[in-house]
């Protein structure tokens, strides 16, 4: 899915919102309540709570469910940031952004699931919401996505 991953963004967000299903499903779909996901910053409290369940049972879940969950949550968190930040972030696929950056950035950001879609500003500042979901699932709830998004949104006000 590395090529043009952003074409799948609506599909994964719709899966999170209960509007359609993705092959393999999302982890613990029964814990997802579409009315919680209104793209507000507060909705990210629900994301953190949901991901805590996924983190706790990570080893028992199917790989496809984990991947689908990462995509859905990563795109959702990115959309919350994009919609609330004054930085005017735009989504870009890895191949639209990283190959055109300075060598030191290219050397540090290989094409992975976490870097496959990034939010970029006009001055090429970028953030990696999908990577942050992966970090939460690998390291735990100290990597709150609500906190992460709040900090990204607040930095525009400084």
Short mmCIF file of C-alpha atoms in Angstrom, two decimals, residues 11-37 46 50-51 53-54 57 61-62 64-70 72-73:
data_model
loop_
_atom_site.label_atom_id
_atom_site.label_comp_id
_atom_site.label_asym_id
_atom_site.label_seq_id
_atom_site.Cartn_x
_atom_site.Cartn_y
_atom_site.Cartn_z
CA UNK A 11 -11.81 4.42 2.94
CA UNK A 12 -10.01 4.09 6.29
CA UNK A 13 -11.69 7.13 7.82
CA UNK A 14 -15.07 5.78 6.67
CA UNK A 15 -14.20 2.44 8.29
CA UNK A 16 -13.46 4.23 11.57
CA UNK A 17 -16.75 6.11 11.28
CA UNK A 18 -18.65 2.86 10.66
CA UNK A 19 -19.65 3.84 7.12
CA UNK A 20 -17.90 0.91 5.43
CA UNK A 21 -15.68 -2.05 6.16
CA UNK A 22 -12.14 -2.73 5.11
CA UNK A 23 -10.82 -6.18 4.30
CA UNK A 24 -9.63 -7.72 7.54
CA UNK A 25 -11.49 -5.16 9.63
CA UNK A 26 -10.26 -2.91 12.39
CA UNK A 27 -9.16 -4.16 15.78
CA UNK A 28 -12.02 -4.26 18.30
CA UNK A 29 -14.52 -2.67 15.93
CA UNK A 30 -17.24 -3.18 18.56
CA UNK A 31 -15.43 -0.61 20.75
CA UNK A 32 -15.70 2.07 18.06
CA UNK A 33 -18.72 4.33 18.26
CA UNK A 34 -19.02 6.60 15.19
CA UNK A 35 -20.70 9.37 17.17
CA UNK A 36 -17.45 9.82 19.13
CA UNK A 37 -15.52 10.80 16.02
CA UNK A 46 -11.57 8.29 22.69
CA UNK A 50 -9.40 2.70 22.10
CA UNK A 51 -5.70 2.37 21.31
CA UNK A 53 -7.18 -1.74 24.25
CA UNK A 54 -5.31 -2.44 21.02
CA UNK A 57 -3.97 -7.14 23.24
CA UNK A 61 -4.61 -9.44 17.05
CA UNK A 62 -4.26 -10.29 13.39
CA UNK A 64 -4.17 -7.03 8.97
CA UNK A 65 -6.39 -5.66 11.75
CA UNK A 66 -3.42 -3.86 13.29
CA UNK A 67 -2.39 -2.37 9.94
CA UNK A 68 -5.94 -1.24 9.16
CA UNK A 69 -6.22 0.28 12.62
CA UNK A 70 -2.95 2.18 12.19
CA UNK A 72 -7.57 4.56 10.14
CA UNK A 73 -6.37 6.16 13.36
#
